[in-house]
Short mmCIF file of C-alpha atoms in Angstrom, two decimals:
data_model
loop_
_atom_site.label_atom_id
_atom_site.label_comp_id
_atom_site.label_asym_id
_atom_site.label_seq_id
_atom_site.Cartn_x
_atom_site.Cartn_y
_atom_site.Cartn_z
CA MET A 144 0.51 0.25 0.22
CA GLU A 145 1.31 3.41 -0.81
CA GLU A 146 2.65 5.94 1.77
CA GLY A 147 -0.98 7.88 2.34
CA SER A 148 -3.41 5.35 1.65
CA SER A 149 -3.69 4.10 5.48
CA ALA A 150 -6.13 7.34 6.39
CA GLY A 151 -7.94 5.37 8.09
CA SER A 152 -7.66 6.75 11.96
CA GLY A 153 -10.70 8.66 10.70
CA GLY A 154 -12.96 6.39 11.36
CA SER A 155 -15.68 7.43 12.34
CA GLY A 156 -17.40 6.97 15.88
CA GLY A 157 -20.34 5.06 14.34
CA SER A 158 -21.81 1.18 15.77
CA ASP A 159 -19.19 -0.50 13.32
CA SER A 160 -16.11 1.39 14.88
CA SER A 161 -13.70 -1.50 14.69
CA THR A 162 -14.04 -2.37 10.95
CA SER A 163 -14.79 1.35 9.57
CA GLY A 164 -10.99 2.32 10.14
CA SER A 165 -9.72 -0.06 7.95
CA GLY A 166 -12.79 -0.43 5.67
CA GLY A 167 -12.38 2.69 4.81
CA ALA A 168 -8.49 2.88 4.24
CA GLN A 169 -9.72 -0.44 1.89
CA GLN A 170 -12.03 2.19 0.23
CA ARG A 171 -9.69 4.23 -0.83
CA GLU A 172 -6.90 2.50 -1.84
CA LEU A 173 -9.32 0.79 -4.68
CA GLU A 174 -10.34 3.98 -5.42
CA ARG A 175 -6.68 4.75 -5.68
CA MET A 176 -6.00 1.89 -7.60
CA ALA A 177 -8.87 2.88 -10.16
CA GLU A 178 -7.93 5.86 -10.84
CA VAL A 179 -4.58 4.63 -11.57
CA LEU A 180 -5.70 2.11 -14.35
CA VAL A 181 -8.00 4.23 -15.94
CA THR A 182 -4.34 6.91 -16.41
CA GLY A 183 -2.22 4.79 -17.42
CA GLU A 184 -5.17 2.91 -19.93
CA GLN A 185 -5.66 6.66 -21.73
CA LEU A 186 -1.43 7.25 -21.39
CA ARG A 187 -1.12 3.94 -23.48
CA LEU A 188 -4.28 4.58 -26.26
CA ARG A 189 -2.55 8.15 -26.90
CA LEU A 190 1.08 7.02 -26.92
CA HIS A 191 -0.22 4.25 -29.48
CA GLU A 192 -1.73 6.77 -31.54
CA GLU A 193 1.14 9.30 -32.37
CA LYS A 194 3.28 6.70 -32.40
CA VAL A 195 5.30 6.50 -29.37
CA ILE A 196 4.28 3.30 -28.63
CA LYS A 197 5.57 0.66 -31.42
CA ASP A 198 8.26 -2.14 -32.49
CA ARG A 199 11.64 -0.96 -31.62
CA ARG A 200 15.06 -3.07 -32.25
CA HIS A 201 17.99 -3.10 -29.98
CA HIS A 202 20.92 -6.21 -30.78
CA LEU A 203 19.25 -7.41 -33.01
CA LYS A 204 16.04 -8.70 -31.78
CA THR A 205 12.52 -6.86 -32.25
CA TYR A 206 10.80 -6.02 -28.56
CA PRO A 207 7.10 -5.34 -29.91
CA ASN A 208 5.10 -2.07 -28.56
CA CYS A 209 7.43 -0.54 -26.25
CA PHE A 210 8.83 3.35 -25.25
CA VAL A 211 12.43 5.13 -24.99
CA ALA A 212 11.80 5.87 -21.29
CA LYS A 213 13.83 9.16 -22.72
CA GLU A 214 11.46 9.96 -25.47
CA LEU A 215 8.68 9.55 -23.29
CA ILE A 216 9.29 11.91 -21.50
CA ASP A 217 10.17 14.65 -24.19
CA TRP A 218 6.65 13.59 -25.37
CA LEU A 219 5.17 14.58 -22.07
CA ILE A 220 6.98 17.74 -21.48
CA GLU A 221 6.12 18.81 -25.04
CA HIS A 222 2.21 18.11 -23.87
CA LYS A 223 2.02 19.67 -20.86
CA GLU A 224 1.44 16.25 -19.31
CA ALA A 225 4.03 17.36 -17.08
CA SER A 226 5.84 20.69 -16.52
CA ASP A 227 10.19 18.63 -15.97
CA ARG A 228 11.95 16.18 -16.13
CA GLU A 229 11.79 15.24 -13.27
CA THR A 230 8.60 15.14 -12.52
CA ALA A 231 7.66 13.25 -15.66
CA ILE A 232 10.01 10.75 -14.47
CA LYS A 233 7.43 11.15 -11.13
CA LEU A 234 4.84 10.34 -12.73
CA MET A 235 6.00 6.92 -14.79
CA GLN A 236 7.13 5.92 -12.18
CA LYS A 237 4.06 5.80 -10.19
CA LEU A 238 2.68 3.53 -13.27
CA ALA A 239 5.99 1.25 -12.99
CA ASP A 240 4.58 1.64 -9.48
CA ARG A 241 1.46 -0.43 -9.50
CA GLY A 242 2.96 -2.54 -12.33
CA ILE A 243 1.44 -0.87 -15.28
CA ILE A 244 4.63 -0.55 -17.35
CA HIS A 245 7.80 -2.35 -16.87
CA HIS A 246 10.77 -2.21 -18.39
CA VAL A 247 11.18 -5.07 -21.41
CA CYS A 248 12.95 -6.79 -19.69
CA ASP A 249 12.28 -6.52 -15.97
CA GLU A 250 15.95 -5.37 -15.11
CA HIS A 251 15.37 -1.82 -14.37
CA LYS A 252 12.59 -1.13 -11.17
CA GLU A 253 13.56 2.80 -11.19
CA PHE A 254 11.87 4.63 -14.76
CA LYS A 255 15.15 5.86 -15.91
CA ASP A 256 15.54 9.44 -17.99
CA VAL A 257 17.68 7.44 -20.85
CA LYS A 258 17.47 5.29 -23.97
CA LEU A 259 15.29 2.25 -22.20
CA PHE A 260 12.73 0.39 -23.93
CA TYR A 261 9.50 -0.05 -21.15
CA ARG A 262 6.07 -1.47 -22.33
CA PHE A 263 3.00 -1.34 -20.83
CA ARG A 264 1.68 -4.65 -19.22
CA LYS A 265 -1.46 -4.73 -21.12
CA ASP A 266 0.57 -4.71 -24.29
CA ASP A 267 2.46 -7.78 -22.78
CA GLY A 268 -0.69 -9.90 -21.37
CA THR A 269 1.48 -10.05 -17.66
CA PHE A 270 -0.76 -7.23 -16.16
CA PRO A 271 -1.72 -8.92 -12.39
CA LEU A 272 -5.43 -9.82 -12.91
CA ASP A 273 -6.12 -10.05 -8.82
CA ASN A 274 -10.10 -10.06 -7.46
CA GLU A 275 -9.88 -6.23 -7.61
CA VAL A 276 -8.16 -5.89 -10.71
CA LYS A 277 -10.89 -8.56 -11.75
CA ALA A 278 -13.71 -6.45 -10.54
CA PHE A 279 -12.75 -2.94 -11.63
CA MET A 280 -12.48 -4.47 -15.46
CA ARG A 281 -15.68 -5.98 -14.83
CA GLY A 282 -17.50 -3.16 -13.84
CA GLN A 283 -16.11 -1.00 -17.00
CA ARG A 284 -17.38 -3.47 -18.91
CA LEU A 285 -20.95 -3.51 -17.62
CA TYR A 286 -20.71 0.82 -17.68
CA GLU A 287 -19.82 0.33 -21.23
CA LYS A 288 -22.62 -2.21 -22.61
CA MET A 289 -24.89 0.35 -20.74
CA MET A 290 -24.13 3.63 -21.99
CA SER A 291 -24.09 2.51 -25.53
CA PRO A 292 -27.40 4.44 -27.07
CA GLU A 293 -28.97 1.43 -27.84
CA ASN A 294 -29.37 0.55 -23.97
CA THR A 295 -32.17 2.26 -22.00
CA LEU A 296 -31.48 0.47 -18.76
CA LEU A 297 -30.19 4.00 -17.45
CA GLN A 298 -33.05 7.01 -16.59
CA PRO A 299 -33.65 9.87 -14.23
CA ARG A 300 -36.17 8.57 -11.76
CA GLU A 301 -37.09 9.73 -8.53
CA GLU A 302 -36.71 7.82 -5.03
CA GLU A 303 -37.84 9.55 -1.68
CA GLY A 304 -39.01 12.78 -3.60
CA VAL A 305 -35.84 13.17 -5.14
CA LYS A 306 -34.81 13.28 -8.44
CA TYR A 307 -31.65 11.25 -9.72
CA GLU A 308 -29.77 10.68 -12.85
CA ARG A 309 -28.45 8.17 -14.76
CA THR A 310 -30.06 5.31 -12.56
CA PHE A 311 -30.92 1.46 -13.03
CA MET A 312 -33.81 -0.48 -11.13
CA ALA A 313 -31.98 -3.16 -9.48
CA SER A 314 -34.49 -5.81 -10.11
CA GLU A 315 -34.53 -4.54 -13.84
CA PHE A 316 -30.82 -4.68 -13.58
CA LEU A 317 -30.46 -8.32 -12.81
CA ASP A 318 -32.68 -9.14 -15.33
CA TRP A 319 -30.82 -7.41 -17.63
CA LEU A 320 -27.65 -9.30 -16.41
CA VAL A 321 -29.06 -12.54 -17.01
CA GLN A 322 -30.28 -11.56 -20.67
CA GLU A 323 -26.57 -10.24 -21.43
CA GLY A 324 -25.57 -13.44 -20.63
CA GLU A 325 -23.33 -11.84 -17.49
CA ALA A 326 -24.69 -13.81 -15.41
CA THR A 327 -26.75 -17.58 -15.57
CA THR A 328 -29.10 -16.60 -12.71
CA ARG A 329 -30.16 -14.19 -10.72
CA LYS A 330 -29.13 -15.48 -8.07
CA GLU A 331 -25.59 -15.16 -9.40
CA ALA A 332 -26.02 -11.75 -10.96
CA GLU A 333 -27.31 -10.18 -7.39
CA GLN A 334 -23.68 -11.13 -6.36
CA LEU A 335 -22.20 -10.03 -8.94
CA CYS A 336 -23.85 -6.60 -7.39
CA HIS A 337 -22.82 -7.21 -4.01
CA ARG A 338 -19.20 -7.43 -5.84
CA LEU A 339 -19.57 -4.44 -7.61
CA MET A 340 -20.72 -2.74 -4.62
CA GLU A 341 -18.35 -3.84 -2.07
CA HIS A 342 -15.57 -2.70 -4.82
CA GLY A 343 -17.17 1.09 -4.82
CA ILE A 344 -18.39 0.47 -8.67
CA ILE A 345 -21.78 0.98 -7.78
CA GLN A 346 -24.23 2.65 -4.90
CA HIS A 347 -27.74 3.24 -3.65
CA VAL A 348 -28.41 6.90 -5.03
CA SER A 349 -28.24 7.99 -1.20
CA ASN A 350 -26.56 5.36 -0.16
CA LYS A 351 -29.44 4.22 2.11
CA HIS A 352 -28.45 0.20 1.42
CA PRO A 353 -27.11 -2.35 0.64
CA PHE A 354 -27.65 -4.10 -3.11
CA VAL A 355 -31.42 -5.85 -3.43
CA ASP A 356 -33.32 -7.23 -5.42
CA SER A 357 -35.88 -4.94 -5.56
CA ASN A 358 -37.41 -1.38 -6.60
CA LEU A 359 -34.68 0.73 -5.38
CA LEU A 360 -32.56 2.81 -7.38
CA TYR A 361 -28.70 2.48 -8.22
CA GLN A 362 -25.85 4.36 -9.86
CA PHE A 363 -21.94 3.74 -11.38
CA ARG A 364 -20.41 5.86 -8.93
CA MET A 365 -17.64 6.10 -11.23
CA ASN A 366 -16.81 8.23 -14.45
CA PHE A 367 -15.51 6.28 -16.73
CA ARG A 368 -15.11 8.71 -19.04
CA ARG A 369 -13.63 11.57 -17.77
CA ARG A 370 -10.50 12.88 -19.04
CA ARG A 371 -7.43 12.33 -16.47
CA ARG A 372 -4.71 14.86 -16.44
CA LEU A 373 -1.37 12.76 -15.16
CA MET A 374 -0.69 15.41 -12.51
CA GLU A 375 -2.92 13.84 -10.64
CA LEU A 376 -1.14 10.56 -9.97
CA LEU A 377 0.46 12.94 -7.57
CA ASN A 378 -2.10 13.35 -5.09
CA GLU A 379 -1.41 11.74 -2.09
CA LYS A 380 -4.75 12.64 -1.18
CA TYR A 381 -7.29 13.48 -4.61
CA PRO A 382 -8.97 16.37 -4.12
CA SER A 383 -12.47 17.42 -2.67
CA SER A 384 -13.65 19.72 -4.47
CA GLN A 385 -16.58 18.26 -6.64
CA GLU A 386 -16.34 17.04 -10.67
CA THR A 387 -18.71 19.32 -12.09
CA HIS A 388 -21.83 18.88 -14.53
CA ASP A 389 -19.79 19.32 -17.09
CA SER A 390 -17.60 16.41 -15.90
CA PRO A 391 -18.20 13.67 -19.07
CA PHE A 392 -21.33 11.51 -17.74
CA CYS A 393 -21.34 12.44 -13.78
CA LEU A 394 -23.60 10.82 -11.68
CA ARG A 395 -25.33 13.24 -10.12
CA LYS A 396 -28.98 14.24 -8.17
CA GLN A 397 -31.09 17.06 -8.63
CA SER A 398 -33.76 18.73 -6.53
CA HIS A 399 -37.18 19.86 -8.46
CA ASP A 400 -36.10 23.36 -8.69
CA ASN A 401 -33.74 24.16 -10.97
CA ARG A 402 -33.26 27.49 -9.62
CA LYS A 403 -31.49 25.54 -6.43
CA SER A 404 -27.92 24.57 -5.86
CA THR A 405 -27.50 20.78 -7.66
CA SER A 406 -25.58 18.21 -6.00
CA PHE A 407 -23.91 15.13 -6.85
CA MET A 408 -21.89 12.72 -6.74
CA SER A 409 -18.71 10.94 -9.25
CA VAL A 410 -15.69 8.98 -8.77
CA SER A 411 -13.45 7.84 -11.36
CA PRO A 412 -11.74 5.13 -13.50
CA SER A 413 -12.22 4.36 -16.95
CA LYS A 414 -12.50 1.49 -19.39
CA GLU A 415 -11.25 -0.91 -20.68
CA ILE A 416 -10.76 0.92 -23.47
CA LYS A 417 -11.88 -1.63 -26.78
CA ILE A 418 -14.17 0.61 -28.80
CA VAL A 419 -12.40 3.76 -29.39
CA SER A 420 -15.70 5.67 -31.11
CA ALA A 421 -16.95 4.96 -27.05
CA VAL A 422 -14.15 6.80 -25.52
CA ARG A 423 -14.11 9.68 -27.75
CA ARG A 424 -17.02 11.03 -26.05
CA SER A 425 -15.31 11.43 -22.79
CA SER A 426 -14.52 14.91 -23.74
CA MET A 427 -18.26 15.73 -24.23
CA SER A 428 -20.83 15.78 -21.89
CA SER A 429 -24.48 14.92 -21.84
CA CYS A 430 -25.62 16.13 -18.44
CA GLY A 431 -26.06 19.64 -16.97
CA SER A 432 -27.83 22.52 -18.52
CA SER A 433 -23.81 24.33 -17.40
CA GLY A 434 -20.95 24.25 -16.02
CA TYR A 435 -17.18 24.14 -16.68
CA PHE A 436 -14.34 21.94 -17.25
CA SER A 437 -12.61 20.09 -14.04
CA SER A 438 -9.72 17.82 -14.01
CA SER A 439 -9.55 17.05 -10.75
CA PRO A 440 -11.93 13.70 -9.73
CA THR A 441 -13.83 13.07 -7.04
CA LEU A 442 -12.86 10.17 -5.22
CA SER A 443 -14.93 10.06 -2.18
CA SER A 444 -17.32 8.11 -0.85
CA SER A 445 -18.38 11.02 1.56
CA PRO A 446 -22.20 12.22 0.66
CA PRO A 447 -22.78 14.70 -2.68
CA VAL A 448 -21.45 18.29 -2.29
CA LEU A 449 -23.52 21.49 -3.51
CA CYS A 450 -21.79 23.28 -6.57
CA ASN A 451 -23.82 25.32 -8.72
CA PRO A 452 -21.50 26.26 -12.05
CA LYS A 453 -22.66 29.06 -14.07
CA SER A 454 -21.95 29.71 -18.10
CA VAL A 455 -18.70 31.19 -18.54
CA LEU A 456 -20.77 33.95 -21.51
CA LYS A 457 -21.19 37.80 -19.40
CA ARG A 458 -24.21 38.51 -21.35
CA PRO A 459 -26.91 36.21 -22.98
CA VAL A 460 -26.04 36.89 -26.84
CA THR A 461 -28.61 35.71 -29.89
CA SER A 462 -27.80 34.19 -33.27
CA GLU A 463 -29.29 36.86 -34.64
CA GLU A 464 -26.75 39.59 -33.07
CA LEU A 465 -23.89 37.35 -33.84
CA LEU A 466 -25.20 37.40 -38.00
CA THR A 467 -26.09 41.38 -37.43
CA PRO A 468 -23.89 43.27 -40.39
CA GLY A 469 -20.72 45.23 -38.73
CA ALA A 470 -21.60 43.07 -35.29
CA PRO A 471 -18.18 42.78 -33.33
CA TYR A 472 -17.53 39.10 -34.41
CA ALA A 473 -14.52 37.20 -35.93
CA ARG A 474 -15.83 34.19 -37.68
CA LYS A 475 -12.84 31.21 -37.42
CA THR A 476 -12.88 27.44 -38.52
CA PHE A 477 -10.98 24.76 -36.56
CA THR A 478 -10.27 21.30 -37.06
CA ILE A 479 -9.66 18.94 -34.68
CA VAL A 480 -8.55 15.37 -34.53
CA GLY A 481 -9.67 13.45 -31.92
CA ASP A 482 -7.79 11.58 -29.79
CA ALA A 483 -7.82 8.42 -27.48
CA VAL A 484 -9.59 10.35 -24.72
CA GLY A 485 -11.52 12.77 -26.66
CA TRP A 486 -11.68 15.93 -28.42
CA GLY A 487 -11.17 17.63 -25.53
CA PHE A 488 -14.24 20.83 -25.02
CA VAL A 489 -17.32 21.05 -23.85
CA VAL A 490 -20.45 22.85 -25.60
CA ARG A 491 -23.39 24.82 -23.80
CA GLY A 492 -25.95 26.83 -24.20
CA SER A 493 -28.94 27.70 -27.13
CA LYS A 494 -29.39 29.03 -29.99
CA PRO A 495 -26.61 29.96 -30.22
CA CYS A 496 -24.28 27.43 -28.59
CA HIS A 497 -21.28 28.39 -26.90
CA ILE A 498 -17.63 27.21 -25.91
CA GLN A 499 -17.76 26.37 -22.07
CA ALA A 500 -14.55 24.69 -21.41
CA VAL A 501 -11.83 24.33 -22.64
CA ASP A 502 -9.10 20.98 -21.65
CA PRO A 503 -5.35 23.31 -21.86
CA SER A 504 -3.86 19.75 -23.21
CA GLY A 505 -6.66 18.43 -25.74
CA PRO A 506 -6.86 19.04 -29.31
CA ALA A 507 -9.14 20.97 -29.17
CA ALA A 508 -7.10 23.42 -27.45
CA ALA A 509 -4.06 23.25 -30.15
CA ALA A 510 -5.86 23.91 -32.87
CA GLY A 511 -6.80 26.84 -31.49
CA MET A 512 -10.47 27.06 -29.31
CA LYS A 513 -11.48 29.32 -26.64
CA VAL A 514 -14.19 30.06 -24.02
CA CYS A 515 -16.78 32.53 -25.11
CA GLN A 516 -16.62 31.56 -29.15
CA PHE A 517 -20.29 30.74 -30.42
CA VAL A 518 -20.17 27.79 -32.18
CA VAL A 519 -21.61 28.61 -36.18
CA SER A 520 -21.29 24.73 -38.12
CA VAL A 521 -20.22 21.66 -37.16
CA ASN A 522 -19.06 19.60 -40.65
CA GLY A 523 -20.79 22.09 -42.98
CA LEU A 524 -23.83 21.62 -40.98
CA ASN A 525 -25.12 25.43 -39.66
CA VAL A 526 -26.48 24.90 -35.97
CA LEU A 527 -26.86 28.74 -34.86
CA HIS A 528 -30.51 27.75 -34.49
CA VAL A 529 -29.97 24.00 -32.06
CA ASP A 530 -29.39 23.23 -28.73
CA TYR A 531 -26.26 21.78 -27.30
CA ARG A 532 -27.80 18.41 -26.60
CA THR A 533 -28.02 18.67 -30.91
CA VAL A 534 -24.10 20.25 -31.49
CA SER A 535 -22.80 17.63 -29.09
CA ASN A 536 -24.50 14.54 -30.32
CA LEU A 537 -23.52 15.86 -34.18
CA ILE A 538 -19.84 15.88 -32.78
CA LEU A 539 -20.20 12.29 -30.84
CA THR A 540 -22.39 10.64 -34.03
CA GLY A 541 -19.31 12.14 -36.82
CA PRO A 542 -16.22 11.20 -37.61
CA ARG A 543 -13.23 11.55 -35.74
CA THR A 544 -12.28 14.53 -37.48
CA ILE A 545 -14.65 17.71 -37.09
CA VAL A 546 -14.54 20.93 -38.32
CA MET A 547 -16.20 23.68 -37.25
CA GLU A 548 -17.17 27.50 -37.16
CA VAL A 549 -17.21 29.35 -34.69
CA MET A 550 -17.49 33.61 -34.11
CA GLU A 551 -15.90 35.21 -31.24
CA GLU A 552 -16.02 38.56 -30.15
CA LEU A 553 -13.53 40.97 -31.34
CA GLU A 554 -11.63 43.06 -28.72
CA CYS A 555 -12.55 46.82 -28.27
#
């Protein structure tokens, strides 16, 4: 266990005080492990995509699917994943300590800034599959299947007068698990759900009940699609600040009065990433009506916290205003090629939509996209008179390379 992961002396003085401390520490360790797994997998995909990982030869021997440590450190700094070489080494050492990467001949346990070959264990089949990792990967697969467009199991529902988004009913979930071949019987399906709860992958919407075959509502605690920053690996304790509504596919709880603050809980890791088209959605959020980009994960079993993200626009702007001759707006066109974890921006608003947030390390930022720009067209289709959901859907269902025309207010 890593230094700092035992943080469990804070066992609350509840009825299970003898076990709550160790149980809390174990849960935090599982969450920490899951977050590292996700971050490592997202990095692996990006490195494959940019050909940093490839077959290499040394002394007449070919080493498949590996990368050069020194070149990777250059890449991390160039892509602003690390501020300097020392930080980059620490980040990769975190992945090595968790068994995600290793030296191709296992002769060096320390990650070094030299011309040595390293490889992701997932690329050579040596990744250790203990019970925790197996449960996590099972949760990933179920999450992705349930998030597919044809699946209708996840729905907004109410329980005890409170509306929750992306929920599933326990009894329906069990039926689905059997139907999908994930379990042979309902009893086996229920045992699977108990394991998913034990590993913090699913939870009762208000944390009041264990998993029971009933009409109770449950949610995935884990945000499998949020784009991670490698720097998060250096946080011994994950930030207590919540993710925003623009955290992709966040799980959140709504009050009936939309004018009040919205509270939600979102916890991290990623998917087993086999379907690139699904991963590309990570930079687009389909929940909430406003918000801002956040790269900090929420890995906490504490109750949801309040937040009230606001639009980045200083004032409302209409499509007619943008199209008025002589209006102080300039048109710009961006060609954005999505990477393994998304395009890196969030669209919000309606008639016209605007850019609410841009990931500074994502493809959109590299293309020149900025917040507060108004979306005019997507791949040649005028979107000035539609809402952000329509624009998001055009992007998610379209090609990996998108051409976006925007209007930007001229500086006075």
